[in-house]
Coordinates of C-alpha atoms in Angstrom, one line a residue:
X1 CA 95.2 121.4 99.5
X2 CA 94.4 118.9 102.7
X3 CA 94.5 119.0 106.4
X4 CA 93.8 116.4 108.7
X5 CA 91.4 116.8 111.4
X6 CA 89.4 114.9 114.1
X7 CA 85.7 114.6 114.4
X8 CA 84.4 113.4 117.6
X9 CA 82.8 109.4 117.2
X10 CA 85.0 108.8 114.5
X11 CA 88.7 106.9 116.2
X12 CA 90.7 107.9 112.8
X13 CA 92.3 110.8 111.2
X14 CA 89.9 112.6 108.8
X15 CA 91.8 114.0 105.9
X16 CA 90.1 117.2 103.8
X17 CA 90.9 117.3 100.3
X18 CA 90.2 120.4 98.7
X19 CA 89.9 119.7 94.3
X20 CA 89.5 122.0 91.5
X21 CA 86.9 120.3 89.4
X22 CA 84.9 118.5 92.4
X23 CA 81.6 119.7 92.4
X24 CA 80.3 117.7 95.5
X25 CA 81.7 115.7 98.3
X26 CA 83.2 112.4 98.1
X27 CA 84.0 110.3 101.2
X28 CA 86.6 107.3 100.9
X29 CA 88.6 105.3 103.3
X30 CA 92.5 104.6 102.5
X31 CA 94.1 100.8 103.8
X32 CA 95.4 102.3 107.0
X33 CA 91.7 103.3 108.0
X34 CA 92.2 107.2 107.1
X35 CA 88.9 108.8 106.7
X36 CA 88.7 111.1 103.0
X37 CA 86.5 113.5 102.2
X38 CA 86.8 115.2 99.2
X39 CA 85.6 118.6 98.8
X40 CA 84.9 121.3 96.6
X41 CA 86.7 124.9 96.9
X42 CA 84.5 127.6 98.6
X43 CA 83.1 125.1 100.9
X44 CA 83.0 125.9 104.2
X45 CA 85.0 123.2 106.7
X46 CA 82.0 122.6 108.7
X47 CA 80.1 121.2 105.8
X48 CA 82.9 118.8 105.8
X49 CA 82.8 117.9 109.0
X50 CA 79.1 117.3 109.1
X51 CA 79.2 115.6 105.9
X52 CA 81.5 113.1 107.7
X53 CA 79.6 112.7 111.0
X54 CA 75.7 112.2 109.1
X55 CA 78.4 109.1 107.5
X56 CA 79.7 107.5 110.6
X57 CA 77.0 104.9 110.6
X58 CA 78.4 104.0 106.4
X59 CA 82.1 104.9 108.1
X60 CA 81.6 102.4 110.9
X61 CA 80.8 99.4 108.4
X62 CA 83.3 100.2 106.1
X63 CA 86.2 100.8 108.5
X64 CA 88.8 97.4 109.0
X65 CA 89.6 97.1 113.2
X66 CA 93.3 98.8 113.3
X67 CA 95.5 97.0 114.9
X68 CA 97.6 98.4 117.5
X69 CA 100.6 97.9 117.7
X70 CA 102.3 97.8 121.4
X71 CA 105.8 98.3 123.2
X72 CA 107.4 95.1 123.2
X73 CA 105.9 93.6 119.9
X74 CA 108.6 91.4 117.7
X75 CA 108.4 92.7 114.6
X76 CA 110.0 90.6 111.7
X77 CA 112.5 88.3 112.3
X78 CA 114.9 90.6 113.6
X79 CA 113.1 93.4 115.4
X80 CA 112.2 94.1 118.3
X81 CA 109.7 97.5 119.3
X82 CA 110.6 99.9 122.1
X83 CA 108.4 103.4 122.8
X84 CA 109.7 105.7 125.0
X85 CA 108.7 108.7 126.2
X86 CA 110.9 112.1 125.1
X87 CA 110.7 116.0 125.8
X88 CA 109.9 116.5 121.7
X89 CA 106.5 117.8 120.6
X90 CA 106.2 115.1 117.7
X91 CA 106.5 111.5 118.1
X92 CA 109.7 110.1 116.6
X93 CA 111.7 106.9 115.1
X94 CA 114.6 105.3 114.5
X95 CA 115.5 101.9 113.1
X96 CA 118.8 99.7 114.2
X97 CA 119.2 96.4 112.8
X98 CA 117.5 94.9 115.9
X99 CA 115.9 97.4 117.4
X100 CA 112.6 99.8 116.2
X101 CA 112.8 102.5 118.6
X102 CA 109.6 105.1 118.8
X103 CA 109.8 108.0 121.0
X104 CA 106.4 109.8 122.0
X105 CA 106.0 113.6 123.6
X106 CA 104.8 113.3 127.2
X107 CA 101.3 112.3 127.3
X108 CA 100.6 110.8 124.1
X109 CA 99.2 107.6 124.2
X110 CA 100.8 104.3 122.2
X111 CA 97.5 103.5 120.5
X112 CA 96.6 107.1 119.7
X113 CA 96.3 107.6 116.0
X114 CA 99.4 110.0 115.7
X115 CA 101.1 107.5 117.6
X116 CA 100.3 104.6 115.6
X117 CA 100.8 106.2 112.4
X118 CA 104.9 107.0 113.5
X119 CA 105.0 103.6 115.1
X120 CA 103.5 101.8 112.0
X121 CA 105.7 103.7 109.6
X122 CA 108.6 103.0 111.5
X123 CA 108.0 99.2 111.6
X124 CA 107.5 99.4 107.9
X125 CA 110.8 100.6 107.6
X126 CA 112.1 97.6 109.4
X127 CA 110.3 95.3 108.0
X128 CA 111.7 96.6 104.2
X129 CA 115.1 96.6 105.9
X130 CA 114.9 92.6 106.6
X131 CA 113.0 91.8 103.5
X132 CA 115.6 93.4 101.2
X133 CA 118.4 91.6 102.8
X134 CA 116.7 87.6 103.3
X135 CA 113.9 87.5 100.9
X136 CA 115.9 88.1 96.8
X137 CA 118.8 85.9 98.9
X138 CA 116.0 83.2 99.5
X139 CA 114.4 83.4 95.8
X140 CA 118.0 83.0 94.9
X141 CA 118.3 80.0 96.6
X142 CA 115.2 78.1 95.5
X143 CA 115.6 79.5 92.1
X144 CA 119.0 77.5 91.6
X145 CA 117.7 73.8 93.7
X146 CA 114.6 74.0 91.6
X147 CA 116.5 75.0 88.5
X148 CA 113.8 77.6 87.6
X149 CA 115.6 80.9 86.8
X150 CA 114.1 84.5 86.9
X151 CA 115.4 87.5 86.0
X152 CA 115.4 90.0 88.5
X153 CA 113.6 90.4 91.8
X154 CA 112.3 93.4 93.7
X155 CA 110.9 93.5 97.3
X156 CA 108.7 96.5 98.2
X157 CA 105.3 97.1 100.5
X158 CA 102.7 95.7 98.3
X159 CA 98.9 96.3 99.3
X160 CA 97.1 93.7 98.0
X161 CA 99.4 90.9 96.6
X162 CA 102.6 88.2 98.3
X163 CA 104.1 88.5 95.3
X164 CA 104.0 89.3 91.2
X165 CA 106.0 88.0 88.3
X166 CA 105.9 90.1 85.2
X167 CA 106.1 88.3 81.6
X168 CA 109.8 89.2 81.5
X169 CA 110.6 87.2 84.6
X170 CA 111.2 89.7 87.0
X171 CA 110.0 89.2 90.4
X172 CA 108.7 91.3 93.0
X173 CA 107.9 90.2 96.8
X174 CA 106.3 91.8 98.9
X175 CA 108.2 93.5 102.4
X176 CA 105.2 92.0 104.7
X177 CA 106.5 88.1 103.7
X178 CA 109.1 88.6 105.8
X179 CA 106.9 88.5 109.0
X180 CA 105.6 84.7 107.4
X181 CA 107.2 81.4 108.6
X182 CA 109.6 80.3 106.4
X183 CA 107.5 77.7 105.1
X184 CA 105.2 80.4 104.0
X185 CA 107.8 82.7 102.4
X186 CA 108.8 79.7 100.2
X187 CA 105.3 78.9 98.9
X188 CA 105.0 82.0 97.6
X189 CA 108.9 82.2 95.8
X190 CA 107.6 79.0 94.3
X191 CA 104.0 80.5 93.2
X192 CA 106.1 82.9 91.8
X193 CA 108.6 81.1 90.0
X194 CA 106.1 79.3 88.5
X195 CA 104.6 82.0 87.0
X196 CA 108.0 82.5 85.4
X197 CA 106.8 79.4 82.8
X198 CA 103.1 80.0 82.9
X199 CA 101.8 83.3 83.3
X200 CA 97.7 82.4 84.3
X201 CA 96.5 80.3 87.1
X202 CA 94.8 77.0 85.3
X203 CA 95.6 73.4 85.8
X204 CA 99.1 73.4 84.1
X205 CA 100.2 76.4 86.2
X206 CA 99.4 74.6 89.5
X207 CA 100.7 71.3 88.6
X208 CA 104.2 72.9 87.9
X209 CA 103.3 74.9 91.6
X210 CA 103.2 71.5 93.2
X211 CA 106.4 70.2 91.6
X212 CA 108.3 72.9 93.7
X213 CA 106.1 72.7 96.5
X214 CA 104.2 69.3 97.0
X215 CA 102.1 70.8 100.2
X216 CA 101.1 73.8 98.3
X217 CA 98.0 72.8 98.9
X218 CA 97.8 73.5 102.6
X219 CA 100.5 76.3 102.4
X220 CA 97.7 78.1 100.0
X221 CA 95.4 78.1 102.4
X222 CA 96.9 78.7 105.6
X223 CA 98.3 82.1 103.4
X224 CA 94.9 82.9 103.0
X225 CA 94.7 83.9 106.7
X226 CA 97.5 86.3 106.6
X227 CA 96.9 89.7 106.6
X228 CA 99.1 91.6 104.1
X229 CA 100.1 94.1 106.6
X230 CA 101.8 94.7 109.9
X231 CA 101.0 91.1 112.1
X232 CA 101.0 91.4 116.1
X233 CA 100.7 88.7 118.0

């Protein structure tokens, strides 16, 4: 059992997660800056809560700056973000192939974190939408002019990674790429591919890199600054 709450000096949504089997509290902090604090049954919520607030200082230094993401944003290649107000009690969404269209109740602000979550989600959703339609038709593409086949390729929100290659050649990418220059996007199908004839990262695998991609070298490191998540300019 869990319910989210909001402790006052902490900006993000504190989730309370009740355990069989926990005998003390845990506190952890998710990728989209959601505060967890994991608790035993039969202890009071206010423990919680203080619990939480004697952490802010640990909270605080832990906690990556959210970005916000505002009205008017591009998102993708494709998208672009409206936010409305509407008469609902709920913020809402719906994605068009161009558009990303949030609607908030009266009075809640864009960068709230209620509103950010629905308007995060939402562009997401459109982001997955592009990425599934340009990114296995690019890999596609590079796959035959470099003559390097694969087997199958998946695109879904990855945390952590641009890309993976299994040891059976199939391919996944992840949904964020899709916000990358093009440039960009190709490094990584070729990082990839390569991976499809050498499954590490020493010398050999990075010579056969820069035979698909002689400026992988400054591609690399220019990916390095990318955040693999929603990216506002």
């Amino acid at each position: 059992m869990q319910k989210s709450v909001y402790i006052d000096g902490i900006g993000h949504p504190i989730i309370i997660a009740r355990r069989k089997g926990t005998r003390s509290l845990r506190l952890s902090i998710k990728n989209d800056g959601t505060v967890r604090v994991t608790v035993p049954y039969g202890v009071p919520e206010f423990v919680a809560k203080k619990f939480v607030t004697d952490k802010r200082e640990w909270i605080a230094k832990h906690l990556k700056p959210q970005t916000v993401v505002r009205a008017n944003t591009h998102i993708g290649k494709n998208h672009q973000l409206i936010i409305q107000n509407g008469t609902g009690t709920r913020p809402s969404s719906r994605v068009s192939d161009t558009e990303i269209r949030v609607t908030l109740p009266a009075g809640m602000l864009e960068k709230s974190p209620e509103a950010q979550k629905t308007i995060k989600r939402a562009c997401e959703k459109a982001l997955l939408q592009e990425a599934e339609r340009l990114l296995p038709q690019r890999l596609e593409t590079i796959s035959k002019q470099k003559n390097v086949p694969y087997k199958s390729c998946t695109v879904k929100k990855l945390k952590s990674r641009w890309g993976a290659c299994d040891n059976h050649k199939n391919i996944s990418l992840n949904s964020y790429l899709i916000q990358l220059d093009w440039a960009l996007i190709d490094y990584v199908i070729c990082h990839e591919l390569a991976h499809t004839e050498h499954h590490h990262h020493q010398p050999s695998f990075w010579e056969f890199v820069e035979r698909l991609n002689p400026n992988y070298k400054s591609l690399r490191k220019e990916l390095k600054s990318k955040p693999t998540d929603i990216i506002v300019s």
